[in-house]
PDB file of C-alpha atoms and ligand atoms in Angstrom:
ATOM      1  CA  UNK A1031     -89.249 319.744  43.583  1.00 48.00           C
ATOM      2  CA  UNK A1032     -93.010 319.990  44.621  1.00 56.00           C
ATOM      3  CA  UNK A1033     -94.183 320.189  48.189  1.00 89.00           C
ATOM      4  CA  UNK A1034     -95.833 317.239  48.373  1.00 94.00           C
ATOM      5  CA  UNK A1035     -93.277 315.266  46.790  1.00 96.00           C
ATOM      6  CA  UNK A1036     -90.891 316.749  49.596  1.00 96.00           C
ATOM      7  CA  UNK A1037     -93.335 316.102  52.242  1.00 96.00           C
ATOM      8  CA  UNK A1038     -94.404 312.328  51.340  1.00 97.00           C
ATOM      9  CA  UNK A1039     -90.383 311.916  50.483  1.00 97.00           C
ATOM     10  CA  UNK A1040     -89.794 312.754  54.252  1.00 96.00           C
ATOM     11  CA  UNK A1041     -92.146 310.430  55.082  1.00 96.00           C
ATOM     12  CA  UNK A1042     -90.952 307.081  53.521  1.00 97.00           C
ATOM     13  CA  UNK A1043     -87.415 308.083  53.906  1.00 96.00           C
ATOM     14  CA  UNK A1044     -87.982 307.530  57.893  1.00 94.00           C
ATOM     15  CA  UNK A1045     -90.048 304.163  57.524  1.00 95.00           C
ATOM     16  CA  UNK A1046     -88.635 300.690  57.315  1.00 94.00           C
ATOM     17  CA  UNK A1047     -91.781 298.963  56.911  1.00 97.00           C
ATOM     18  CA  UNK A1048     -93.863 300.354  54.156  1.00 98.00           C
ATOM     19  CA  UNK A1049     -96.944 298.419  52.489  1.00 98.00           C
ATOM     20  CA  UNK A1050     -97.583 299.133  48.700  1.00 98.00           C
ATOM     21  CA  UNK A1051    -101.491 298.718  47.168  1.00 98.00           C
ATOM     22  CA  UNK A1052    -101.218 298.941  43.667  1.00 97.00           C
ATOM     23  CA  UNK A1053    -104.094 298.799  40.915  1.00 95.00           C
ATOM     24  CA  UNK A1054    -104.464 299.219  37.022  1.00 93.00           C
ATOM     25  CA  UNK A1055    -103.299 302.832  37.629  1.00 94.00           C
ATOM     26  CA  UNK A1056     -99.904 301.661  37.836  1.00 97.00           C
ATOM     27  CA  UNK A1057     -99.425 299.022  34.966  1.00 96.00           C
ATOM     28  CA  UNK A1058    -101.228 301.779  32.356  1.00 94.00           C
ATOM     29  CA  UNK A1059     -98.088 303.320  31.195  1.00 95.00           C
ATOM     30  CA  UNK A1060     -97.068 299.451  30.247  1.00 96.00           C
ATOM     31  CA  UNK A1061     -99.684 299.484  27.706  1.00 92.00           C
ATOM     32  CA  UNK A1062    -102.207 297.661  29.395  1.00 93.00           C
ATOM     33  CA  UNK A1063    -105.935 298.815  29.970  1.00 85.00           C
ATOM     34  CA  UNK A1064    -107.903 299.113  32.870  1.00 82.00           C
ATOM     35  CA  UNK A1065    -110.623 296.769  33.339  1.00 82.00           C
ATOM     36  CA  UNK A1066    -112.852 298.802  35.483  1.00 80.00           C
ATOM     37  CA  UNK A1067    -114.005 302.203  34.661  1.00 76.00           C
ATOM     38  CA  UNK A1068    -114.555 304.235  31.909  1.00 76.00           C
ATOM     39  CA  UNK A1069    -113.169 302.794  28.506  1.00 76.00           C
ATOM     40  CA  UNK A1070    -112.374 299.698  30.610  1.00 82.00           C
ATOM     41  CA  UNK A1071    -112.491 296.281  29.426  1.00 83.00           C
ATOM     42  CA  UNK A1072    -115.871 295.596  31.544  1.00 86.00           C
ATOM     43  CA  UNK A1073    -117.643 298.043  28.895  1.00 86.00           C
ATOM     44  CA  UNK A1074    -116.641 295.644  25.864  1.00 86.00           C
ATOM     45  CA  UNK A1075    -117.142 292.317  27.488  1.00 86.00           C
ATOM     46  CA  UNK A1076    -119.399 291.554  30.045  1.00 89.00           C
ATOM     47  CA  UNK A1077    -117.689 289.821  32.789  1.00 87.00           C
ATOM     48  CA  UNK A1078    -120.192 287.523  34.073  1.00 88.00           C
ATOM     49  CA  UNK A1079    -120.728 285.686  30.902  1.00 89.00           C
ATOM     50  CA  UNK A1080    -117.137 285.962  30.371  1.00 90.00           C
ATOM     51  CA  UNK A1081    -115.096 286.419  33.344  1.00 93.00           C
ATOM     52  CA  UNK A1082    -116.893 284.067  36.014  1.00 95.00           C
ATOM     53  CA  UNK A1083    -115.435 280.767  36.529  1.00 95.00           C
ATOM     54  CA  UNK A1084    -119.342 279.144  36.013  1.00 96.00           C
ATOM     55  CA  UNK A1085    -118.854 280.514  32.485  1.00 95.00           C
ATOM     56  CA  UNK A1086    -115.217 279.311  31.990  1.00 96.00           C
ATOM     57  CA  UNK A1087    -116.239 275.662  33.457  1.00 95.00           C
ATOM     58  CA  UNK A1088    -119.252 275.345  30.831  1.00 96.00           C
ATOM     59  CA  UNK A1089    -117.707 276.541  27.653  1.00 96.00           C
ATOM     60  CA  UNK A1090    -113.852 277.184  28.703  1.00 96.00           C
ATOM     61  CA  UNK A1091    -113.058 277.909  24.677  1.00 97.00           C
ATOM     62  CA  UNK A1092    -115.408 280.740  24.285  1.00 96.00           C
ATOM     63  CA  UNK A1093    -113.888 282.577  27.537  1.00 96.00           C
ATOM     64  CA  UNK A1094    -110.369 281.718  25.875  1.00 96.00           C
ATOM     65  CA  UNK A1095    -111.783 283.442  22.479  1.00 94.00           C
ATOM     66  CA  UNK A1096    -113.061 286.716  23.901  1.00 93.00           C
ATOM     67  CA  UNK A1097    -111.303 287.543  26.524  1.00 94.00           C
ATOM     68  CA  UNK A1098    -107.943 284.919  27.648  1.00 95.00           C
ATOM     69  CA  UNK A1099    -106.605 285.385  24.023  1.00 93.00           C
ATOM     70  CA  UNK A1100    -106.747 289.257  24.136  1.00 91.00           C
ATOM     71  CA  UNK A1101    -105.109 289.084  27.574  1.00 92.00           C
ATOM     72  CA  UNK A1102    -102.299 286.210  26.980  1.00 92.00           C
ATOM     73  CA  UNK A1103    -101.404 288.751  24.266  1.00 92.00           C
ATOM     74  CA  UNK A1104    -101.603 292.250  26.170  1.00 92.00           C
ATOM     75  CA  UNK A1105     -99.700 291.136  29.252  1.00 94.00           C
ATOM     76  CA  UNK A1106     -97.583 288.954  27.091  1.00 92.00           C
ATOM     77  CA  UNK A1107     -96.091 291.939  25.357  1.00 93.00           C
ATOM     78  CA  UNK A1108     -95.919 294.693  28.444  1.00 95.00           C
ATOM     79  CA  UNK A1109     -92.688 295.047  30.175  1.00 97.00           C
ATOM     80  CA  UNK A1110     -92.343 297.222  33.822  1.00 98.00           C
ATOM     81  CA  UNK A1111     -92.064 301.254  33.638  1.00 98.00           C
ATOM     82  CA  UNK A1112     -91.191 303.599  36.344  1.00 97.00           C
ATOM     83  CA  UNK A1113     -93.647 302.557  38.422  1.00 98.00           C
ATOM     84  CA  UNK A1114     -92.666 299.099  39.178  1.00 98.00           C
ATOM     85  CA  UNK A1115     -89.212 300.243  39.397  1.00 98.00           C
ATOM     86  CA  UNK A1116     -89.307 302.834  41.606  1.00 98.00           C
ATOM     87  CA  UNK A1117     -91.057 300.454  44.234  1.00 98.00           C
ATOM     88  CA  UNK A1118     -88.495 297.503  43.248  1.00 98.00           C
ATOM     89  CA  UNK A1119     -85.769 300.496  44.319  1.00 97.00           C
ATOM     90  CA  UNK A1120     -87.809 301.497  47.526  1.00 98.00           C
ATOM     91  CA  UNK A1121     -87.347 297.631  48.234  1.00 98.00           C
ATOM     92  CA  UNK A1122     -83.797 297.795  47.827  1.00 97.00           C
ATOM     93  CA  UNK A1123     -83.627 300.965  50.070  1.00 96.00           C
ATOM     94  CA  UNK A1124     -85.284 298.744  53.040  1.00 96.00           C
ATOM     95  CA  UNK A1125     -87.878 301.007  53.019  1.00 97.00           C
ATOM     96  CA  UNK A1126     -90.707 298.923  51.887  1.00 98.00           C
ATOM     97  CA  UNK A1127     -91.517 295.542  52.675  1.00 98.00           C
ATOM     98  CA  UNK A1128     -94.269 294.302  50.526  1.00 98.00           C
ATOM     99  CA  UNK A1129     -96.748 294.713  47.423  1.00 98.00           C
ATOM    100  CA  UNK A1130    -100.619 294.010  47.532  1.00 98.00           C
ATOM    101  CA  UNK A1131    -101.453 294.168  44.097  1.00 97.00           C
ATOM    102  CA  UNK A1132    -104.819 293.694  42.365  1.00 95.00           C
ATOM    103  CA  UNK A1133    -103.642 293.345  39.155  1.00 96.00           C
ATOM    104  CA  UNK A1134    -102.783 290.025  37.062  1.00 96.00           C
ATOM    105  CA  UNK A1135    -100.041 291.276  34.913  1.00 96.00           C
ATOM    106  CA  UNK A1136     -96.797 290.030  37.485  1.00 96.00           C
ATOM    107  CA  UNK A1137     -94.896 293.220  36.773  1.00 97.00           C
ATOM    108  CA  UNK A1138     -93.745 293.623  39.695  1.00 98.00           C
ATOM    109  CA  UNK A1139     -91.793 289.977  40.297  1.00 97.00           C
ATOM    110  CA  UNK A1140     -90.820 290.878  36.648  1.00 96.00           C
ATOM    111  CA  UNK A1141     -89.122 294.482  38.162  1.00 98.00           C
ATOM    112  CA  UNK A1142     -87.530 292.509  40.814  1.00 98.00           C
ATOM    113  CA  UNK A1143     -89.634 292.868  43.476  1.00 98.00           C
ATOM    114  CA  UNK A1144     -89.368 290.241  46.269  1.00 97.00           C
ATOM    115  CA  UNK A1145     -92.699 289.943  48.099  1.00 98.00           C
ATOM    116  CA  UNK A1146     -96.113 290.527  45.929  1.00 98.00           C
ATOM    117  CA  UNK A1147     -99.264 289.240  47.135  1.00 98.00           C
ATOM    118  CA  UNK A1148    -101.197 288.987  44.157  1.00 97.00           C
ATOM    119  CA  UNK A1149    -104.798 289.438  45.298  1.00 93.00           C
ATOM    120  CA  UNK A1150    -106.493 288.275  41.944  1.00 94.00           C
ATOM    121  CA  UNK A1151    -103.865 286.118  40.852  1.00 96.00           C
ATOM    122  CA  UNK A1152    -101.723 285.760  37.933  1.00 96.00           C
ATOM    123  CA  UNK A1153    -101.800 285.177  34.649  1.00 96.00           C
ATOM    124  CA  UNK A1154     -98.236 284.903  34.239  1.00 94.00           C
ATOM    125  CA  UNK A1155     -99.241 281.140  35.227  1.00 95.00           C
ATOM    126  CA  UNK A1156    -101.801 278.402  33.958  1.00 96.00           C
ATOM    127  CA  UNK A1157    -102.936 275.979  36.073  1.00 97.00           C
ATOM    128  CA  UNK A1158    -104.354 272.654  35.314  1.00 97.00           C
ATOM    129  CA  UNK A1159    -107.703 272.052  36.528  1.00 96.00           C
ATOM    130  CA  UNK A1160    -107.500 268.329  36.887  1.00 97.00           C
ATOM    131  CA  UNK A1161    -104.220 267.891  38.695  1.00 98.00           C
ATOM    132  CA  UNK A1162    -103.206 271.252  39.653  1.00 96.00           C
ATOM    133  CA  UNK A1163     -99.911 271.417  37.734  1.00 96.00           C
ATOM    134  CA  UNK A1164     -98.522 275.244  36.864  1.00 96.00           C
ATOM    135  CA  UNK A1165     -97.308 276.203  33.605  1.00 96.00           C
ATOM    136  CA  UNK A1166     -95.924 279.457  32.739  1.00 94.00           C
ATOM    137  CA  UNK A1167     -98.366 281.224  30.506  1.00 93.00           C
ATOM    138  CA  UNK A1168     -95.811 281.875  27.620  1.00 90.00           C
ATOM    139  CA  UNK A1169     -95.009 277.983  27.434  1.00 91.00           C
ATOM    140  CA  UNK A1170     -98.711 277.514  26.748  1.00 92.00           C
ATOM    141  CA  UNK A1171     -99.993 277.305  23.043  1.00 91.00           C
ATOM    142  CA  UNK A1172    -102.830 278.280  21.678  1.00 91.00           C
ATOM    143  CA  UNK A1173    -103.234 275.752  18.816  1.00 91.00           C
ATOM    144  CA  UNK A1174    -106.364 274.034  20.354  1.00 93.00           C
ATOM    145  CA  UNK A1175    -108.925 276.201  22.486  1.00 95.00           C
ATOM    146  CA  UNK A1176    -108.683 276.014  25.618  1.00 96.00           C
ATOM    147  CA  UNK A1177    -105.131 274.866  26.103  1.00 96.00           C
ATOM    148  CA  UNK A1178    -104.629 271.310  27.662  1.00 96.00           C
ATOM    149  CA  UNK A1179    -101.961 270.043  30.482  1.00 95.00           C
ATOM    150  CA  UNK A1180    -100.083 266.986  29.598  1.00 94.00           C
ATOM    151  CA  UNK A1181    -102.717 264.914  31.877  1.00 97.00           C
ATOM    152  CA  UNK A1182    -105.372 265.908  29.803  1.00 95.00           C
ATOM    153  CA  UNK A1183    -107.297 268.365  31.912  1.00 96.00           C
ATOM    154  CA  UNK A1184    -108.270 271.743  30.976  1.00 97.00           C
ATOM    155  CA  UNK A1185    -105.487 274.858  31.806  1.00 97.00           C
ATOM    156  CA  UNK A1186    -107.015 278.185  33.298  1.00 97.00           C
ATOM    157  CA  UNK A1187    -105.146 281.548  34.373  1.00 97.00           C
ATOM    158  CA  UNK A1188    -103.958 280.734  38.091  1.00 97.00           C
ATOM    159  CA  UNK A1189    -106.388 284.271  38.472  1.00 96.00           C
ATOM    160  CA  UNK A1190    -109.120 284.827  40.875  1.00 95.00           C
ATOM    161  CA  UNK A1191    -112.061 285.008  38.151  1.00 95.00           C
ATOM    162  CA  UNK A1192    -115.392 286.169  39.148  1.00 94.00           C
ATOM    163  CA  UNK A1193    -117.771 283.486  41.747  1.00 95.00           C
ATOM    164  CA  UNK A1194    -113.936 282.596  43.218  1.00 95.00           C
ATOM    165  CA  UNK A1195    -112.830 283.878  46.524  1.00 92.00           C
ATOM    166  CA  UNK A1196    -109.495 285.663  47.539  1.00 91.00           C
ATOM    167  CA  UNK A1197    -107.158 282.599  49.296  1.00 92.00           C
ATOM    168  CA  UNK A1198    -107.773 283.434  53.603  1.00 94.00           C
ATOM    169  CA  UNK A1199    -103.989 283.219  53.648  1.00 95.00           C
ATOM    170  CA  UNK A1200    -103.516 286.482  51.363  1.00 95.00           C
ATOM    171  CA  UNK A1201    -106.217 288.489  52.256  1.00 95.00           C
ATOM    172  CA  UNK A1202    -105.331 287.641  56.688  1.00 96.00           C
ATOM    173  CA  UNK A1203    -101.634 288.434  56.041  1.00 97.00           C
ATOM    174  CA  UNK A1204    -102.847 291.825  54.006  1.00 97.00           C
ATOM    175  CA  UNK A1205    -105.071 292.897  57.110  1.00 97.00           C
ATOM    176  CA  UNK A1206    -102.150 292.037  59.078  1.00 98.00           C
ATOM    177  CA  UNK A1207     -99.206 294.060  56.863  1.00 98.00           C
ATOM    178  CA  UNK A1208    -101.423 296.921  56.925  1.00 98.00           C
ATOM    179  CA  UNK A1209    -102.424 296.859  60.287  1.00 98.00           C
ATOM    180  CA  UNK A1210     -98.294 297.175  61.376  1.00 98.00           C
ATOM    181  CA  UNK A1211     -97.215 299.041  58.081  1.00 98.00           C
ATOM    182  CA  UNK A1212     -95.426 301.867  59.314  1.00 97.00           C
ATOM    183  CA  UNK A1213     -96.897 303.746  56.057  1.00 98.00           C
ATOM    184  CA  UNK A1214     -98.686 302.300  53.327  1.00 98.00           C
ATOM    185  CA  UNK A1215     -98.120 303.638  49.717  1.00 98.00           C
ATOM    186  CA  UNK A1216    -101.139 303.333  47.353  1.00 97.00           C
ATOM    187  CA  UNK A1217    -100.266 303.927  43.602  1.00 97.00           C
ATOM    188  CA  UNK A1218    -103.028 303.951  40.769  1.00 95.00           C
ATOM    189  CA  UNK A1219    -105.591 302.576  42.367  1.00 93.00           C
ATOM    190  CA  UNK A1220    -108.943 304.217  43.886  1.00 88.00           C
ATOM    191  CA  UNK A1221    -109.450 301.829  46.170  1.00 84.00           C
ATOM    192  CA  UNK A1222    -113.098 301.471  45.896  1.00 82.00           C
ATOM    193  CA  UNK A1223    -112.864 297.845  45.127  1.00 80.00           C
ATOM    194  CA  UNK A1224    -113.402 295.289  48.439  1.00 81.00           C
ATOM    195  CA  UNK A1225    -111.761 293.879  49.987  1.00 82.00           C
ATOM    196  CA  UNK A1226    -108.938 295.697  48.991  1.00 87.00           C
ATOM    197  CA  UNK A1227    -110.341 298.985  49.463  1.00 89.00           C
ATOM    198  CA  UNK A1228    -110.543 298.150  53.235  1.00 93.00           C
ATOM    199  CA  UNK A1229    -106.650 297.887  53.706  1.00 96.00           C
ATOM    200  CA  UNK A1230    -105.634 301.898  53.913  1.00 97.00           C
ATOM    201  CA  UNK A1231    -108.392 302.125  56.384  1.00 96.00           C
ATOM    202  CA  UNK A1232    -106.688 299.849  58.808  1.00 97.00           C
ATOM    203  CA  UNK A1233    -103.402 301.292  58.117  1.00 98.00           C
ATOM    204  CA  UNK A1234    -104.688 304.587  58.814  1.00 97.00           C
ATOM    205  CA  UNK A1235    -106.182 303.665  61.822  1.00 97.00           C
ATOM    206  CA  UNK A1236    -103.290 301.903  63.059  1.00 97.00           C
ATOM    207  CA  UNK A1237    -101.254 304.977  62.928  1.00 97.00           C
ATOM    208  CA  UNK A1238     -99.246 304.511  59.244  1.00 98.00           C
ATOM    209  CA  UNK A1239     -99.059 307.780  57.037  1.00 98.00           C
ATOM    210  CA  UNK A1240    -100.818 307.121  53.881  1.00 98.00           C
ATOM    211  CA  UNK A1241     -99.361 308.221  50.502  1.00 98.00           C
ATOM    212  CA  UNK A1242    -101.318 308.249  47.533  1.00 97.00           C
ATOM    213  CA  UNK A1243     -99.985 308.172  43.633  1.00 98.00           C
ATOM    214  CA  UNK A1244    -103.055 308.316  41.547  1.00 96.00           C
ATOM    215  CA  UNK A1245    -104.089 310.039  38.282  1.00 94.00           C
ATOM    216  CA  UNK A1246    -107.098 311.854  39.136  1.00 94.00           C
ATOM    217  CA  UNK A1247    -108.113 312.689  42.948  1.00 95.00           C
ATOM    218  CA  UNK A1248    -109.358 309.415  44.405  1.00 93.00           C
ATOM    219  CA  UNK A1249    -112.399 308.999  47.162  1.00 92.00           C
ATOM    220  CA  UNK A1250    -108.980 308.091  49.882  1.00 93.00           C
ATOM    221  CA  UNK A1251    -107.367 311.755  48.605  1.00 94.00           C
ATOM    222  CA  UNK A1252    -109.604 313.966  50.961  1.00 90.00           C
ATOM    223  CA  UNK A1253    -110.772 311.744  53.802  1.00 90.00           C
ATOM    224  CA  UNK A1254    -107.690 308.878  54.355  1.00 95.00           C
ATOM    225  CA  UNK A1255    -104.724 309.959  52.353  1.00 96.00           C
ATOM    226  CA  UNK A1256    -101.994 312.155  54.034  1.00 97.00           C
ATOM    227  CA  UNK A1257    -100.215 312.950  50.993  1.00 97.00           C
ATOM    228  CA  UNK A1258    -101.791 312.609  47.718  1.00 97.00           C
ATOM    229  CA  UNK A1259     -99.575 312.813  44.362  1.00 97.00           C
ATOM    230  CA  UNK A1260    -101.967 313.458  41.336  1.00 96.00           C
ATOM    231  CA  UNK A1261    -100.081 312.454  38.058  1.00 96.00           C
ATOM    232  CA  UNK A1262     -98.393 309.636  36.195  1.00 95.00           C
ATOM    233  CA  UNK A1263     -97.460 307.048  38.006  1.00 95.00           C
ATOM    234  CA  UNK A1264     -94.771 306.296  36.561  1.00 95.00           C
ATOM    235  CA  UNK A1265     -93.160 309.666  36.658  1.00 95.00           C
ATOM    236  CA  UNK A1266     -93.979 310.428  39.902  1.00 97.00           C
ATOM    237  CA  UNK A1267     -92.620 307.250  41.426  1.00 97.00           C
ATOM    238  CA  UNK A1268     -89.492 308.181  39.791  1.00 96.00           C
ATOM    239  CA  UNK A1269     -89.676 311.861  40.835  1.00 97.00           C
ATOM    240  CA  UNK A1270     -90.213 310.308  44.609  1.00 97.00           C
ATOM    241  CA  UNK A1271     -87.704 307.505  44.697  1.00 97.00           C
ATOM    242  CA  UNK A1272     -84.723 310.716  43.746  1.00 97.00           C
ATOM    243  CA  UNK A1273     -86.396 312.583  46.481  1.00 97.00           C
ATOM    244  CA  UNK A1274     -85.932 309.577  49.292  1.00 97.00           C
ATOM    245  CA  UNK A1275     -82.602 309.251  47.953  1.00 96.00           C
ATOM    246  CA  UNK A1276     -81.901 313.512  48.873  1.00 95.00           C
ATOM    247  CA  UNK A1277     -83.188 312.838  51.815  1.00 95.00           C
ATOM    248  CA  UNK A1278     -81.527 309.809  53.031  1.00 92.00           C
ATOM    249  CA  UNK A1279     -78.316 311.046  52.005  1.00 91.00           C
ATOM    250  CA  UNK A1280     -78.847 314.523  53.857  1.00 90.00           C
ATOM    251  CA  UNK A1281     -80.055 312.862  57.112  1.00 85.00           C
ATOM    252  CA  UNK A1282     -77.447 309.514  57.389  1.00 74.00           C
ATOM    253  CA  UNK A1283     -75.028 311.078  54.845  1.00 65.00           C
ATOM    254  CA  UNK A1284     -73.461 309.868  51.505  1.00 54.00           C
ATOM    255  CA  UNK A1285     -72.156 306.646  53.115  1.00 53.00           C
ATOM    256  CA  UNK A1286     -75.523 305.035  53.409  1.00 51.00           C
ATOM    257  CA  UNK A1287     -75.648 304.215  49.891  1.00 50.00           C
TER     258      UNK A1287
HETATM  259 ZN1   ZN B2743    -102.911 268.225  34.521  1.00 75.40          ZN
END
């Protein structure tokens, strides 16, 4: 076992009230790409003429053509790894309390876990524009661009597109959950993204121990991060999760579990 797998093991093993951030970085080794970044989808498709909803609410078929197709097909297909599981299992420990995720793909509720606030959305859902019914995204064909409710109206992902605002009531009770975390656990994300990027600052400066799972060293790794695990998501979240488990049993004993 590495050091700082020991050391941010330690850590969560004490806490009963951790917060999870989680980004593209975690939902990779499920087979689906990043949008931001290099080789992200933003480099193939521009998202303002195809991700804003100005663009979906003039020509609704082309968006569904380049770019809802692709993803109905993507996320359709990817199933949770490691990474979801080992924070569904920290759930089950009563070590952590919620998800903040900025990704679309609902692979967390699909691992098990309990509480996700989904900061962009999901497009595990489609919602009807006209009378605001929700359909789950597999039960929606594709024979007719764009799909169509029952009423007639025109379905869209139940995502936050771009020119659309994160609900108040997700991003207050985010500020809030990281401002009483007890540590907050950000995995594959960099965090650079607002207003998401804002949340292991207040947890930091409310006193929470930050532990970072990322790929590559992140700007939160040298100036906010108290542990920072540079690797696979997936494989280090299972790596960690064994490690809470030695340490829980060697502080409360075998009887805890
Ligand atoms: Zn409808």
């Amino acid at each position: 076992m590495t050091q700082p797998i020991q050391q941010a093991a330690v850590t969560l093993a004490a806490c009963r009230s951790v917060v999870a951030l989680t980004g593209a970085g975690i939902s990779v080794e499920s087979g689906i790409p990043p949008f931001r970044g290099k080789g992200g989808l933003w480099e193939k498709i521009d998202p303002i003429k195809y991700a804003h909803i100005d663009a979906y609410a003039q020509d609704p078929e082309a968006v569904w053509r380049v770019l809802f197709m692709k993803l109905k097909d993507v996320l359709g297909k990817a199933r949770p790894n490691a990474g979801h599981n080992g924070l569904y299992h920290l759930e089950q420990m009563g070590i952590l309390k919620t998800i903040i995720t900025q990704n679309i793909d609902g692979l967390h509720q699909q691992a098990g876990s309990r509480d996700v606030i989904e900061f962009h959305g999901t497009f595990a859902f489609q919602r009807c524009m006209s009378c605001g019914q929700k359909l789950d995204s597999k039960q929606v064909t594709l024979e007719t661009l764009p799909p169509r409710c029952a009423c007639g109206g025109v379905l869209r992902p139940d995502v936050i597109m771009f020119g659309e605002i994160i609900p108040m009531h997700d991003l207050q009770r985010s500020q809030m959950l990281a401002a009483t975390c007890d540590a907050m656990l950000v995995v594959g994300t960099s965090a650079t993204v607002q207003p998401a990027a804002y949340l292991p600052v207040i947890a930091k400066r409310s006193g929470a121990a930050i532990v970072e799972i990322n790929a590559e060293p992140t700007p939160l790794t040298v100036d906010i991060s108290d542990v920072a695990l540079i690797g696979k998501a997936g494989k280090i979240m299972g790596e960690l999760v064994a490690a809470v488990k030695q340490v829980r049993m060697e502080t409360h004993g075998a009887n805890d579990f």
